Amino acid sequence: MKKRFLSAAAVAFFGLMLNAQQIKFEEYDLPNGLHVILHQDNSAPVVTTGVMYHVGAKDEVKGRTGFAHFFEHLLFEGTPNIKRGEWFKIVSSNGGQNNANTTNDRTYYYETFPSNNEQLGLWMEAERMRHAEINQIGVDTQREVVKEEKRLRMDNQPYGNLFPTIQKNLFTNHPYNWPTIGSMEDLNSAKLEEFQAFYKKYYVPNNATLVVAGDIKPEQTKKWIQEYYGGIPKGTLYPKDFPKDAPITQEKEVTATDPNIQLPAYVFAYRTPANKEKDAYVLDMLSSYLSNGKSSVLYKKLVDQDKKALQVAAFNQGLEDYSIFAFLLFRWDRPLSRLYRLILMRRSKTSDNSDL
């Protein structure tokens, strides 16, 4: 039998990889249900305070889409202790930076400060959670901001509506059917009382996770967390029983137009297991193997060798309830130059409602 040995370099590499994955953290819950995760890393004098609310586009209802993303903007409007327009000024004047983002499944806010301003970051996020101001001025202002974002990133962007087209056709019953940014008609018709009710329902401590990471002293951080968050009342959590979609049993072809493109996009899309399943990691690796870089399998075959495409990509969009795996090909085809051609692939052997 031929024996195989790892080189010293390979052993060292695997050792580094194992050590790199050992991120130490502490987690606990406050009595009001807020989940807290602390990670101490004193290698640089900075601290990030992040709050993830377990609310995304899928928590909306038809006729009122776009609320979760709208709140990504609206919750920077201010609080009784932070005047309107002052949020970003406070952060930048104290050497920090901040942002937020929204997906189908969650909304995330964060501030990164020099470690001597850790307390400020904790206080600001507590202010947002305790009593953000949801008023008509803020709603009217941010509605116009969201409209402009939709025009810039989707409606006037080449291929900007490609992913929403995939979502619309892959999901019939599940609320992944609509894009995160939602419908402008829905946001225009929503009343102030509906936005206030959405905030009261979802932006509560027992629907959130607070992460503090960086150059911290854990015991002091815990005291600040208790001081700022401990008194925020818990809310009522509602069951998230989203409707399921039946498996795709036949291939379906859909064509959609887009006036902003010159090269047609051919998309082969599958409904795949949720990102909580181990198969999601396999699909992530598969997408890299197939199309990550010019040495990837699909690029070498379809672009370099056969010259059937000008560009090719594969991706696995991980979501909590399902995921989306898609192949994209871009090619010069004048009769189809302003079209998306979307093929929904039937399932192979599977034990659930995913289709790959």
Short mmCIF file of C-alpha atoms in Angstrom, two decimals:
data_model
loop_
_atom_site.label_atom_id
_atom_site.label_comp_id
_atom_site.label_asym_id
_atom_site.label_seq_id
_atom_site.Cartn_x
_atom_site.Cartn_y
_atom_site.Cartn_z
CA MET A 1 0.00 0.00 0.00
CA LYS A 2 1.34 3.39 -0.96
CA LYS A 3 1.59 5.73 2.00
CA ARG A 4 0.79 9.43 1.62
CA PHE A 5 2.11 12.14 3.91
CA LEU A 6 1.18 15.78 4.30
CA SER A 7 4.00 18.24 3.91
CA ALA A 8 4.99 20.46 6.82
CA ALA A 9 3.51 23.43 4.93
CA ALA A 10 0.18 21.63 4.51
CA VAL A 11 0.08 20.72 8.20
CA ALA A 12 0.79 24.34 9.13
CA PHE A 13 -1.90 25.56 6.73
CA PHE A 14 -4.57 23.28 8.19
CA GLY A 15 -3.50 24.31 11.68
CA LEU A 16 -3.98 27.97 10.81
CA MET A 17 -7.39 27.25 9.29
CA LEU A 18 -8.53 25.42 12.41
CA ASN A 19 -7.34 28.22 14.66
CA ALA A 20 -8.97 30.85 12.43
CA GLN A 21 -12.37 29.23 12.96
CA GLN A 22 -12.12 29.25 16.75
CA ILE A 23 -13.85 32.54 17.44
CA LYS A 24 -14.63 32.78 21.13
CA PHE A 25 -17.83 34.46 22.18
CA GLU A 26 -20.28 34.62 25.06
CA GLU A 27 -24.04 34.71 24.71
CA TYR A 28 -26.93 35.17 27.11
CA ASP A 29 -30.50 36.51 27.25
CA LEU A 30 -31.89 39.45 29.19
CA PRO A 31 -35.18 38.90 31.06
CA ASN A 32 -36.99 40.87 28.33
CA GLY A 33 -35.85 38.33 25.72
CA LEU A 34 -33.03 40.28 24.06
CA HIS A 35 -30.36 37.82 22.91
CA VAL A 36 -26.83 39.14 23.51
CA ILE A 37 -23.58 37.95 21.93
CA LEU A 38 -20.22 39.35 23.12
CA HIS A 39 -16.92 38.83 21.31
CA GLN A 40 -13.73 40.30 22.77
CA ASP A 41 -10.94 41.13 20.32
CA ASN A 42 -8.37 43.60 21.60
CA SER A 43 -6.20 43.54 18.48
CA ALA A 44 -7.54 46.95 17.36
CA PRO A 45 -9.10 49.76 19.43
CA VAL A 46 -12.55 49.62 17.81
CA VAL A 47 -15.94 48.23 18.83
CA THR A 48 -18.93 47.35 16.66
CA THR A 49 -22.40 47.38 18.15
CA GLY A 50 -24.92 45.63 15.90
CA VAL A 51 -28.58 44.82 16.33
CA MET A 52 -30.32 42.31 14.09
CA TYR A 53 -34.11 42.38 14.13
CA HIS A 54 -35.76 39.17 13.00
CA VAL A 55 -38.02 40.92 10.53
CA GLY A 56 -37.62 41.04 6.77
CA ALA A 57 -39.66 41.26 3.60
CA LYS A 58 -41.24 37.86 4.22
CA ASP A 59 -42.93 39.23 7.38
CA GLU A 60 -44.99 41.64 5.28
CA VAL A 61 -48.36 40.97 3.70
CA LYS A 62 -49.57 41.43 0.16
CA GLY A 63 -50.69 44.98 -0.33
CA ARG A 64 -48.19 46.28 2.20
CA THR A 65 -44.82 45.15 0.87
CA GLY A 66 -41.55 47.02 1.44
CA PHE A 67 -42.12 47.84 5.12
CA ALA A 68 -38.99 46.10 6.49
CA HIS A 69 -36.71 47.88 4.03
CA PHE A 70 -38.57 51.14 4.63
CA PHE A 71 -37.75 50.86 8.32
CA GLU A 72 -34.07 50.46 7.46
CA HIS A 73 -34.32 54.14 6.49
CA LEU A 74 -37.03 55.29 8.87
CA LEU A 75 -35.22 54.28 12.06
CA PHE A 76 -32.48 56.84 11.39
CA GLU A 77 -35.02 59.66 11.69
CA GLY A 78 -34.37 60.10 15.40
CA THR A 79 -35.71 59.58 18.90
CA PRO A 80 -36.83 61.89 21.72
CA ASN A 81 -33.13 62.22 22.65
CA ILE A 82 -31.62 62.31 19.14
CA LYS A 83 -33.01 65.12 17.01
CA ARG A 84 -34.09 64.54 13.44
CA GLY A 85 -31.07 64.68 11.12
CA GLU A 86 -28.57 64.27 13.97
CA TRP A 87 -27.97 60.50 13.89
CA PHE A 88 -25.19 60.49 11.29
CA LYS A 89 -23.66 63.68 12.67
CA ILE A 90 -23.31 62.12 16.12
CA VAL A 91 -21.66 59.02 14.67
CA SER A 92 -19.18 60.82 12.40
CA SER A 93 -18.26 63.49 14.97
CA ASN A 94 -17.29 60.71 17.39
CA GLY A 95 -15.03 58.94 14.92
CA GLY A 96 -17.52 56.26 13.94
CA GLN A 97 -19.31 54.85 10.96
CA ASN A 98 -22.66 53.15 10.63
CA ASN A 99 -25.10 51.59 8.20
CA ALA A 100 -28.01 49.18 7.90
CA ASN A 101 -29.29 46.57 5.47
CA THR A 102 -32.39 44.48 4.90
CA THR A 103 -33.07 41.06 3.38
CA ASN A 104 -36.10 38.86 2.98
CA ASP A 105 -35.44 37.48 6.48
CA ARG A 106 -33.94 40.18 8.74
CA THR A 107 -32.92 43.83 9.22
CA TYR A 108 -29.49 44.79 10.59
CA TYR A 109 -28.17 48.05 12.05
CA TYR A 110 -24.68 48.77 13.34
CA GLU A 111 -22.23 51.41 14.55
CA THR A 112 -18.45 51.01 14.67
CA PHE A 113 -16.69 53.40 17.05
CA PRO A 114 -13.25 53.78 18.59
CA SER A 115 -13.40 51.64 21.71
CA ASN A 116 -13.56 54.68 23.99
CA ASN A 117 -17.01 55.37 22.48
CA GLU A 118 -18.42 51.87 22.95
CA GLN A 119 -20.98 53.21 25.40
CA LEU A 120 -22.27 55.66 22.80
CA GLY A 121 -22.94 52.89 20.29
CA LEU A 122 -24.86 50.87 22.87
CA TRP A 123 -26.92 53.87 23.89
CA MET A 124 -27.83 54.81 20.30
CA GLU A 125 -29.08 51.34 19.41
CA ALA A 126 -31.05 51.21 22.66
CA GLU A 127 -32.64 54.54 21.72
CA ARG A 128 -33.68 53.09 18.37
CA MET A 129 -35.20 50.04 20.04
CA ARG A 130 -36.90 51.83 22.92
CA HIS A 131 -38.65 54.76 21.28
CA ALA A 132 -37.79 55.58 17.68
CA GLU A 133 -39.93 58.43 16.38
CA ILE A 134 -42.35 57.25 13.70
CA ASN A 135 -44.11 60.38 12.47
CA GLN A 136 -45.57 61.72 9.23
CA ILE A 137 -42.56 63.91 8.42
CA GLY A 138 -40.21 60.94 8.59
CA VAL A 139 -42.53 58.69 6.59
CA ASP A 140 -42.99 61.26 3.83
CA THR A 141 -39.25 61.97 3.67
CA GLN A 142 -38.10 58.37 3.59
CA ARG A 143 -40.81 57.36 1.11
CA GLU A 144 -39.16 59.64 -1.45
CA VAL A 145 -35.71 58.29 -0.54
CA VAL A 146 -36.87 54.71 -1.12
CA LYS A 147 -38.48 55.64 -4.43
CA GLU A 148 -35.21 57.12 -5.64
CA GLU A 149 -33.31 54.05 -4.45
CA LYS A 150 -35.66 51.81 -6.42
CA ARG A 151 -35.18 53.89 -9.56
CA LEU A 152 -31.40 53.95 -9.15
CA ARG A 153 -30.75 50.33 -8.18
CA MET A 154 -33.53 48.51 -9.99
CA ASP A 155 -35.71 50.31 -12.51
CA ASN A 156 -32.88 52.22 -14.25
CA GLN A 157 -30.12 49.67 -13.63
CA PRO A 158 -29.25 47.07 -16.27
CA TYR A 159 -30.49 43.71 -14.97
CA GLY A 160 -31.78 45.51 -11.87
CA ASN A 161 -35.07 43.63 -11.97
CA LEU A 162 -33.59 40.24 -12.81
CA PHE A 163 -33.64 38.81 -9.28
CA PRO A 164 -37.18 40.06 -8.53
CA THR A 165 -38.25 38.32 -11.75
CA ILE A 166 -36.74 35.08 -10.47
CA GLN A 167 -38.46 35.48 -7.09
CA LYS A 168 -41.83 36.24 -8.64
CA ASN A 169 -41.75 33.05 -10.69
CA LEU A 170 -40.10 30.67 -8.22
CA PHE A 171 -42.52 31.41 -5.38
CA THR A 172 -46.30 31.43 -5.64
CA ASN A 173 -47.50 31.13 -2.04
CA HIS A 174 -44.47 32.01 0.08
CA PRO A 175 -43.79 35.75 0.66
CA TYR A 176 -40.37 35.40 -0.99
CA ASN A 177 -42.52 36.18 -4.02
CA TRP A 178 -41.86 39.93 -3.78
CA PRO A 179 -38.58 41.90 -3.65
CA THR A 180 -37.24 43.37 -0.43
CA ILE A 181 -37.74 46.92 -1.61
CA GLY A 182 -41.41 46.14 -2.12
CA SER A 183 -43.97 48.01 -4.15
CA MET A 184 -44.08 51.78 -4.36
CA GLU A 185 -47.86 51.57 -4.67
CA ASP A 186 -47.99 49.73 -1.33
CA LEU A 187 -45.78 52.26 0.43
CA ASN A 188 -47.70 55.19 -1.03
CA SER A 189 -51.02 53.86 0.18
CA ALA A 190 -49.83 52.88 3.69
CA LYS A 191 -51.02 55.04 6.56
CA LEU A 192 -48.88 56.36 9.41
CA GLU A 193 -50.75 54.12 11.85
CA GLU A 194 -49.64 51.05 9.85
CA PHE A 195 -45.98 52.01 10.10
CA GLN A 196 -46.33 52.63 13.84
CA ALA A 197 -48.00 49.23 14.28
CA PHE A 198 -45.21 47.52 12.32
CA TYR A 199 -42.60 49.10 14.60
CA LYS A 200 -44.47 48.07 17.74
CA LYS A 201 -44.87 44.51 16.47
CA TYR A 202 -41.34 43.71 15.32
CA TYR A 203 -38.80 46.14 16.84
CA VAL A 204 -38.90 44.69 20.33
CA PRO A 205 -36.06 43.16 22.38
CA ASN A 206 -37.36 39.59 22.24
CA ASN A 207 -37.30 39.80 18.43
CA ALA A 208 -33.70 41.02 18.27
CA THR A 209 -30.09 39.97 18.74
CA LEU A 210 -27.49 42.43 20.05
CA VAL A 211 -23.86 41.77 19.13
CA VAL A 212 -20.96 43.72 20.65
CA ALA A 213 -17.59 42.81 19.18
CA GLY A 214 -14.12 44.26 19.43
CA ASP A 215 -11.97 45.94 22.03
CA ILE A 216 -14.35 45.49 24.96
CA LYS A 217 -14.19 44.73 28.66
CA PRO A 218 -17.01 42.18 28.92
CA GLU A 219 -18.06 42.94 32.48
CA GLN A 220 -18.34 46.67 31.81
CA THR A 221 -20.17 45.97 28.54
CA LYS A 222 -22.69 43.80 30.38
CA LYS A 223 -23.40 46.62 32.85
CA TRP A 224 -24.08 49.07 30.02
CA ILE A 225 -26.30 46.55 28.25
CA GLN A 226 -28.34 46.02 31.40
CA GLU A 227 -28.59 49.77 31.95
CA TYR A 228 -29.71 50.66 28.44
CA TYR A 229 -31.66 47.59 27.31
CA GLY A 230 -32.83 45.88 30.48
CA GLY A 231 -35.79 48.20 30.99
CA ILE A 232 -37.17 48.00 27.44
CA PRO A 233 -40.48 46.09 27.61
CA LYS A 234 -40.72 42.84 25.71
CA GLY A 235 -43.24 42.59 22.92
CA THR A 236 -45.65 39.93 21.76
CA LEU A 237 -44.10 37.47 19.33
CA TYR A 238 -46.31 36.00 16.66
CA PRO A 239 -45.82 32.59 15.05
CA LYS A 240 -44.11 32.67 11.67
CA ASP A 241 -46.09 30.07 9.80
CA PHE A 242 -45.47 31.03 6.19
CA PRO A 243 -47.30 29.20 3.39
CA LYS A 244 -45.29 26.59 1.53
CA ASP A 245 -44.82 26.22 -2.19
CA ALA A 246 -45.42 22.89 -3.87
CA PRO A 247 -42.37 21.35 -5.58
CA ILE A 248 -41.75 22.34 -9.19
CA THR A 249 -42.46 19.14 -11.15
CA GLN A 250 -42.22 20.52 -14.68
CA GLU A 251 -39.80 22.89 -16.31
CA LYS A 252 -41.36 26.28 -16.89
CA GLU A 253 -40.07 28.96 -19.25
CA VAL A 254 -40.76 32.64 -18.63
CA THR A 255 -39.72 35.64 -20.73
CA ALA A 256 -39.56 39.17 -19.31
CA THR A 257 -38.54 42.39 -21.01
CA ASP A 258 -36.08 44.98 -19.74
CA PRO A 259 -35.49 48.21 -21.72
CA ASN A 260 -32.17 48.84 -19.93
CA ILE A 261 -30.23 45.88 -21.30
CA GLN A 262 -28.52 45.05 -24.59
CA LEU A 263 -27.36 41.52 -23.84
CA PRO A 264 -30.06 38.96 -23.06
CA ALA A 265 -29.80 37.03 -19.82
CA TYR A 266 -30.63 33.34 -19.77
CA VAL A 267 -31.37 32.12 -16.25
CA PHE A 268 -31.81 28.55 -15.06
CA ALA A 269 -33.27 28.73 -11.56
CA TYR A 270 -33.93 26.15 -8.86
CA ARG A 271 -35.71 26.39 -5.54
CA THR A 272 -33.21 24.89 -3.09
CA PRO A 273 -32.87 24.00 0.63
CA ALA A 274 -32.81 26.83 3.18
CA ASN A 275 -29.51 28.27 4.35
CA LYS A 276 -30.06 26.50 7.69
CA GLU A 277 -29.58 23.15 5.94
CA LYS A 278 -26.14 21.65 5.39
CA ASP A 279 -26.88 21.30 1.67
CA ALA A 280 -26.79 25.09 1.42
CA TYR A 281 -23.05 25.01 2.13
CA VAL A 282 -22.58 22.41 -0.56
CA LEU A 283 -24.42 24.64 -3.02
CA ASP A 284 -22.28 27.64 -2.02
CA MET A 285 -19.16 25.67 -2.83
CA LEU A 286 -20.72 24.36 -6.03
CA SER A 287 -21.42 27.89 -7.24
CA SER A 288 -17.77 28.84 -6.64
CA TYR A 289 -16.55 25.73 -8.44
CA LEU A 290 -18.77 26.41 -11.42
CA SER A 291 -18.29 30.12 -12.00
CA ASN A 292 -15.94 31.88 -9.58
CA GLY A 293 -13.27 33.39 -11.80
CA LYS A 294 -12.03 32.78 -15.33
CA SER A 295 -10.54 29.41 -14.41
CA SER A 296 -13.95 28.06 -13.28
CA VAL A 297 -15.62 25.18 -15.07
CA LEU A 298 -18.49 27.08 -16.70
CA TYR A 299 -16.37 30.04 -17.75
CA LYS A 300 -13.72 27.88 -19.38
CA LYS A 301 -16.34 25.74 -21.16
CA LEU A 302 -18.96 28.26 -22.27
CA VAL A 303 -16.90 31.45 -22.65
CA ASP A 304 -13.35 30.39 -23.51
CA GLN A 305 -13.83 27.08 -25.30
CA ASP A 306 -17.27 27.01 -26.95
CA LYS A 307 -17.77 30.81 -27.06
CA LYS A 308 -21.48 30.39 -26.40
CA ALA A 309 -21.64 33.11 -23.79
CA LEU A 310 -19.99 36.45 -23.05
CA GLN A 311 -20.30 35.92 -19.29
CA VAL A 312 -21.58 33.19 -17.01
CA ALA A 313 -22.37 33.01 -13.30
CA ALA A 314 -23.80 30.61 -10.75
CA PHE A 315 -24.97 31.66 -7.31
CA ASN A 316 -26.79 30.29 -4.30
CA GLN A 317 -28.93 32.94 -2.62
CA GLY A 318 -29.30 31.63 0.91
CA LEU A 319 -32.61 32.36 2.63
CA GLU A 320 -34.15 31.03 5.86
CA ASP A 321 -37.07 29.08 4.43
CA TYR A 322 -35.85 28.26 0.93
CA SER A 323 -32.86 29.28 -1.12
CA ILE A 324 -32.41 30.08 -4.80
CA PHE A 325 -29.74 28.50 -6.97
CA ALA A 326 -29.37 29.98 -10.44
CA PHE A 327 -27.15 29.81 -13.52
CA LEU A 328 -26.90 33.01 -15.57
CA LEU A 329 -25.62 33.27 -19.13
CA PHE A 330 -25.16 36.56 -20.95
CA ARG A 331 -24.83 36.35 -24.73
CA TRP A 332 -25.25 38.54 -27.79
CA ASP A 333 -28.54 37.54 -29.40
CA ARG A 334 -30.21 40.44 -31.20
CA PRO A 335 -33.77 39.03 -31.42
CA LEU A 336 -33.68 38.63 -27.64
CA SER A 337 -31.49 41.59 -26.80
CA ARG A 338 -33.91 43.19 -24.32
CA LEU A 339 -35.24 40.04 -22.71
CA TYR A 340 -34.69 37.83 -19.71
CA ARG A 341 -35.34 34.21 -20.47
CA LEU A 342 -35.98 32.36 -17.24
CA ILE A 343 -36.24 28.57 -17.04
CA LEU A 344 -37.56 27.18 -13.77
CA MET A 345 -36.09 23.71 -13.36
CA ARG A 346 -38.09 20.76 -12.14
CA ARG A 347 -36.92 18.97 -9.03
CA SER A 348 -34.75 15.91 -8.88
CA LYS A 349 -34.91 13.39 -6.02
CA THR A 350 -35.71 15.31 -2.84
CA SER A 351 -37.58 14.76 0.39
CA ASP A 352 -38.90 18.28 0.85
CA ASN A 353 -40.26 21.18 -1.17
CA SER A 354 -36.90 22.27 -2.56
CA ASP A 355 -36.17 21.54 -6.19
CA LEU A 356 -32.53 20.61 -6.48
#
